[in-house]
Coordinates of C-alpha atoms in Angstrom, one line a residue:
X12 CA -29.9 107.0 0.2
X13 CA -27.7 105.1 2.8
X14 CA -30.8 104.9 5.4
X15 CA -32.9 103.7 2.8
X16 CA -31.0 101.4 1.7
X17 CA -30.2 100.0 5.1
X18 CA -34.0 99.9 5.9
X19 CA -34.6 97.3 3.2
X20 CA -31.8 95.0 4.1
X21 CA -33.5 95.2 7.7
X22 CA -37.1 94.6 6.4
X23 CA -35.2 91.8 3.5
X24 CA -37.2 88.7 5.3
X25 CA -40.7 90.7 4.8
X26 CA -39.8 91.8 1.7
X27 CA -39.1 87.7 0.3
X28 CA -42.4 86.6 2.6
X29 CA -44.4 89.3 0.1
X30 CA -42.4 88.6 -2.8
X31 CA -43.0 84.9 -2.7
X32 CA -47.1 85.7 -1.9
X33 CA -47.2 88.4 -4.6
X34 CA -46.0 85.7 -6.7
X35 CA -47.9 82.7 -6.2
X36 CA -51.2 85.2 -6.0
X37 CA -50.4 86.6 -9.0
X38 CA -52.5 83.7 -11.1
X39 CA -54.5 82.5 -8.6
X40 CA -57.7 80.5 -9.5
X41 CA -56.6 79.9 -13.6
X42 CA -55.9 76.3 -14.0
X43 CA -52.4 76.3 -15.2
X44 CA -51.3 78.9 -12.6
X45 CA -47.4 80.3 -12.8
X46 CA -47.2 78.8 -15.9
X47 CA -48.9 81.4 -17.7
X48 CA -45.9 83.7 -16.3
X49 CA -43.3 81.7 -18.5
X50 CA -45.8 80.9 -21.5
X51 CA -45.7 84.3 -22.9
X52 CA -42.4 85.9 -23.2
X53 CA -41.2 82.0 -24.7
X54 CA -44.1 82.9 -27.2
X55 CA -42.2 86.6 -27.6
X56 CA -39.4 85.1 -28.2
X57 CA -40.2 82.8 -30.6
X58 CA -42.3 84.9 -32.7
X59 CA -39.5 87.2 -33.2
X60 CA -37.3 85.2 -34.0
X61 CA -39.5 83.7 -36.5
X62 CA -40.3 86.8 -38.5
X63 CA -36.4 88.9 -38.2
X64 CA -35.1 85.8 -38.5
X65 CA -37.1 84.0 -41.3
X66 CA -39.1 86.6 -42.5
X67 CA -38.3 90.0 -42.7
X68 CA -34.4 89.9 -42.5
X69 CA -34.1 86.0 -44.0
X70 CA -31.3 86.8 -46.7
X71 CA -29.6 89.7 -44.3
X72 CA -29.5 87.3 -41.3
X73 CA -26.3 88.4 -40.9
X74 CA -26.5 92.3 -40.4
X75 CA -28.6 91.5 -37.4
X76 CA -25.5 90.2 -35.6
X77 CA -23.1 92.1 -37.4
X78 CA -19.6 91.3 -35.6
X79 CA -21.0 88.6 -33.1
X80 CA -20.4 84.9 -34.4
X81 CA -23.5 83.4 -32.8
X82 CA -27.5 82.2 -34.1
X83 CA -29.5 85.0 -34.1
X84 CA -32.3 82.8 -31.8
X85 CA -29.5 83.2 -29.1
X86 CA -28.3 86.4 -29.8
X87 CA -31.5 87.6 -29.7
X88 CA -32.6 85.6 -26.5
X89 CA -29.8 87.3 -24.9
X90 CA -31.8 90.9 -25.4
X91 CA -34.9 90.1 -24.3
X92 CA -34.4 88.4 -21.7
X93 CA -33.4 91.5 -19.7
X94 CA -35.7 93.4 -21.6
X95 CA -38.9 91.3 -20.2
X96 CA -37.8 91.7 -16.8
X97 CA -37.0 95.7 -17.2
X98 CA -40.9 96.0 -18.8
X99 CA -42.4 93.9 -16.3
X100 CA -41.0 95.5 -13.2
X101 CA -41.1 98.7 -14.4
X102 CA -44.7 98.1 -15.1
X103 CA -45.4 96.3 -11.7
X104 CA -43.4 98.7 -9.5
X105 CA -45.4 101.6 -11.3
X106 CA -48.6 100.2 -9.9
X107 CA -47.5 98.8 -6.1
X108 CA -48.8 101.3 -4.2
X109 CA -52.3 101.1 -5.8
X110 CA -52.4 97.6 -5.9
X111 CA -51.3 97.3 -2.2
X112 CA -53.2 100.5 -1.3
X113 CA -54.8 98.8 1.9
X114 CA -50.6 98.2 3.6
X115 CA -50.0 101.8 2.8
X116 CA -52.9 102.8 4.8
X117 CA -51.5 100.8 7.4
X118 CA -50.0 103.6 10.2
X119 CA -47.2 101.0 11.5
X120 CA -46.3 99.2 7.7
X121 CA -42.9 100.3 6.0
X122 CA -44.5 101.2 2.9
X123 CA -40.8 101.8 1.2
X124 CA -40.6 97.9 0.9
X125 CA -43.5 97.8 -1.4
X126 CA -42.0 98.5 -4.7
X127 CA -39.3 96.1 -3.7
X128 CA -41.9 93.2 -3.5
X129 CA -42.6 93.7 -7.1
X130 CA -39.5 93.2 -8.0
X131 CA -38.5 90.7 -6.2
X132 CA -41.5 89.0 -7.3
X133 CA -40.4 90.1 -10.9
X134 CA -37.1 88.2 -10.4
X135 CA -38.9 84.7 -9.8
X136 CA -39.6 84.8 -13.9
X137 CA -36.5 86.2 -14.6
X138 CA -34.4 83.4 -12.8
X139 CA -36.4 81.2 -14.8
X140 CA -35.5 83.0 -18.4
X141 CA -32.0 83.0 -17.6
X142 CA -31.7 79.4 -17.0
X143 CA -33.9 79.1 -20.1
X144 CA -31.3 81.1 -22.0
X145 CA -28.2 79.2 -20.6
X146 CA -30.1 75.7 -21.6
X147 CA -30.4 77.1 -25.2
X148 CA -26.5 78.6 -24.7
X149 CA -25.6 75.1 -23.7
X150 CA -27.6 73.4 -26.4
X151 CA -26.1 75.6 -29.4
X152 CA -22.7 73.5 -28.1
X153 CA -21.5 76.4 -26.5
X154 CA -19.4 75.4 -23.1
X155 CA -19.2 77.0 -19.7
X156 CA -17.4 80.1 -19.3
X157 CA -15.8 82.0 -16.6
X158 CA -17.4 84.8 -18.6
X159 CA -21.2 84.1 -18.0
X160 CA -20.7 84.9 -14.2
X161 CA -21.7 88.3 -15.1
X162 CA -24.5 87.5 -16.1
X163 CA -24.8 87.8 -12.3
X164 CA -23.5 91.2 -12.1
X165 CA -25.9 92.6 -15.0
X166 CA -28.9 90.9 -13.5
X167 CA -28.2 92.9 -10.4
X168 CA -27.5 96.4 -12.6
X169 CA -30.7 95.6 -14.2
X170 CA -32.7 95.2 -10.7
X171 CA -30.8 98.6 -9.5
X172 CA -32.0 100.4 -12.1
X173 CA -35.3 99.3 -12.3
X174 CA -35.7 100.0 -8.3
X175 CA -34.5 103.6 -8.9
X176 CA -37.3 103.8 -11.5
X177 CA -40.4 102.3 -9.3
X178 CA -39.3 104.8 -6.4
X179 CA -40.0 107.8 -8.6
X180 CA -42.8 106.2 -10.8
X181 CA -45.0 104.3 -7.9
X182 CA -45.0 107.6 -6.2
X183 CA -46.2 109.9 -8.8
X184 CA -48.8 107.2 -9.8
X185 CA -50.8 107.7 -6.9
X186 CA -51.7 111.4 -7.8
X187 CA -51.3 111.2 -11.3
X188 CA -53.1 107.7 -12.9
X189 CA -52.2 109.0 -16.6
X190 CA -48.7 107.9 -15.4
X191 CA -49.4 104.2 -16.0
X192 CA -50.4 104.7 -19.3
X193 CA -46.9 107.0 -20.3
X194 CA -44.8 104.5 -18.7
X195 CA -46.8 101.5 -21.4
X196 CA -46.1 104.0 -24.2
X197 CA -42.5 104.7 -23.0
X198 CA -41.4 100.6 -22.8
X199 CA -43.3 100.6 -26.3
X200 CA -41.1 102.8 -27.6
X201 CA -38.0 101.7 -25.8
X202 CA -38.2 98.2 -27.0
X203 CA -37.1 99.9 -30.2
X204 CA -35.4 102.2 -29.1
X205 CA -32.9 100.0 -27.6
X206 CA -30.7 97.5 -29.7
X207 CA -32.9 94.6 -28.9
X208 CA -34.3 93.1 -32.0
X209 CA -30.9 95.0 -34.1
X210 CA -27.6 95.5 -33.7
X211 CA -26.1 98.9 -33.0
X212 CA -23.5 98.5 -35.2
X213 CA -25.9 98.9 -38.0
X214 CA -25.1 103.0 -36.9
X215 CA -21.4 103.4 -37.1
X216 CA -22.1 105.4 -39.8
X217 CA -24.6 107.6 -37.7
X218 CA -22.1 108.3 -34.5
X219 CA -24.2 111.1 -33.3
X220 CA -27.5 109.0 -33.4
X221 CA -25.6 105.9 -32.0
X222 CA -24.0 107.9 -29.4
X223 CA -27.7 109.1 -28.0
X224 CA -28.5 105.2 -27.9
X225 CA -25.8 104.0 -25.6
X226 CA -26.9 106.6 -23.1
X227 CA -30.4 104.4 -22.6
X228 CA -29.1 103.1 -19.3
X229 CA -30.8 99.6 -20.0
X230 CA -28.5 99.4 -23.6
X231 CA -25.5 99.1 -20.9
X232 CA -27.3 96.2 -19.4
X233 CA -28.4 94.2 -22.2
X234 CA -25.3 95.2 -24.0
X235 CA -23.5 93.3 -21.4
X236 CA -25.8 90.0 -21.1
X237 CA -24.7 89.4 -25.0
X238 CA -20.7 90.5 -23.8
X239 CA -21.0 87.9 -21.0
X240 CA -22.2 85.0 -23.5
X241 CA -20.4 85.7 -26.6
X242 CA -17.8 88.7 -26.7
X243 CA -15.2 87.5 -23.7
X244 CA -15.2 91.1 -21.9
X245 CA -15.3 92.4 -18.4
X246 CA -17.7 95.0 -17.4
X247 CA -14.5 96.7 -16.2
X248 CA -13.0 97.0 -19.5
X249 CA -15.5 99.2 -20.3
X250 CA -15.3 101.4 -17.8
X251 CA -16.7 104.7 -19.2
X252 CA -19.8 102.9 -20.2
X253 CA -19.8 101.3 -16.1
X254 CA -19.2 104.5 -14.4
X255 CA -22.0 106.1 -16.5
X256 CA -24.1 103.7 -15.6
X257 CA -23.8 103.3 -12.0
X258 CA -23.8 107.0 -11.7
X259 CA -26.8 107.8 -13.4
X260 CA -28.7 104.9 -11.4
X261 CA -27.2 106.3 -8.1
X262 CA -28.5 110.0 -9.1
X263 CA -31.9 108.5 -10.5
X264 CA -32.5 106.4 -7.1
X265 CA -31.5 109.2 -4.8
X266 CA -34.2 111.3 -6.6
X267 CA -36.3 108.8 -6.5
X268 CA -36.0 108.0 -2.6
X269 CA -36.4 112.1 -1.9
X270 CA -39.8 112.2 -4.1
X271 CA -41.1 109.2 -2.3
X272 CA -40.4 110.4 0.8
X273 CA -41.9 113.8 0.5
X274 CA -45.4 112.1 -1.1
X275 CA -45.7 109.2 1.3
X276 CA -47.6 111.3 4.2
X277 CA -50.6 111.8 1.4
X278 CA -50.7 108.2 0.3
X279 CA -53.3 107.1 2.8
X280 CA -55.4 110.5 1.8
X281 CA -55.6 110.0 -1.5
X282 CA -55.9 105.8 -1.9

């Protein structure tokens, strides 16, 4: 784990020359370019918000944020926001290797900095989201807080985690294509799986079942987004919930890195 680490710090300035490429190719030749990469998840968010919000849940507004004293558009930005970036570069990072088949076939290329680029790449439109959030923070009259600097600290749990993912997952997708298609179903399911669009308080009655829930390693993360903006904690006062998370990401990565290394001398035979 250390050496692989270490060899993408060395490789970082090829890693943010792809990135930024990956990026800016990404919508190529459509006429309103990146913008496409904001227009739909503001479209996700508003549409949700619109039905759980105004719809479906308009005279139980409250259970929805049961025990947080904030507008359900914020509360509610504050999930997806890491939940867009955990779908999107868990769905990129799946696919890296195939999509840059022609570097992996390349004897001299460090092919371990591929997945990175993805994510990196992913991070451009997250940056975005979570200044998008903080505008919408700010305009609810909400003032700067010491608080919101771990917004920071979850961003990079949430980029951790998603790396230890796309090790495993980009691997096994180049002998097994199905894989692409289990991931789509799994971030289907997981979007309701995890407290995104409700509040996990709604299960205090159901410890068992809620206790299952907080194990999703991404609940920690966008748990902690919605603490940073509106519950005044540290992610140290929680610290069970922090060493769980940082050991099952450690554990998950260092798998991760050891099936990737055994499969990478069959890439170029099989792309």
């Amino acid at each position: 784990m250390k050496n692989s680490l270490a060899g993408l710090w060395q490789s970082r300035h090829l890693i943010w020359k792809l990135a930024k490429n990956d990026f800016k190719n990404r919508f190529a030749g459509s006429y309103l370019g990146r913008v496409w990469a904001f227009a739909q998840p503001v479209v996700t968010v508003l549409l949700y918000w619109f039905v759980f919000g105004h719809i479906m849940m308009a005279d139980k507004k409250e259970l929805l944020t049961v025990g947080v004293e904030a507008p359900y558009v914020l509360w509610l930005t504050a999930g997806l926001v890491p939940w867009f970036y955990f779908s999107e570069a868990v769905s990129n990072g799946t696919t890296s290797l195939l999509e840059y088949s022609y570097l992996v076939k390349k004897v001299v290329f460090q092919i371990r900095v591929i997945p990175v680029v993805k994510l990196i790449a992913a991070s451009f439109t997250h940056a975005f989201f979570v200044a998008f959030m903080l505008l919408l923070y700010f305009g609810y009259g909400y003032r700067p807080d010491i608080y919101l600097l771990q917004l920071v600290y979850y961003s990079f749990c949430l980029f951790a985690l998603v790396l230890a993912i796309s090790y495993t997952t980009c691997a096994v997708a180049v002998f097994f294509r199905d894989l692409m298609q289990i991931v789509n179903i799994f971030l289907q399911v997981g979007m309701w799986a995890t407290p995104i669009l409700w509040n996990i308080a709604l299960l205090d009655g159901e410890p068992v079942i809620q206790a299952i829930l907080r194990c999703n390693p991404i609940f920690y993360v966008v748990n902690g987004y919605r603490n940073a903006m509106f519950a005044d904690t540290w992610f140290w006062q929680d610290m069970g919930m922090t060493v769980y998370f940082w050991v099952f990401t450690a554990v998950l990565f260092g798998v991760g890195t050891w099936i990737f290394r055994r499969l990478r001398v069959h890439f170029a035979d099989v792309l």
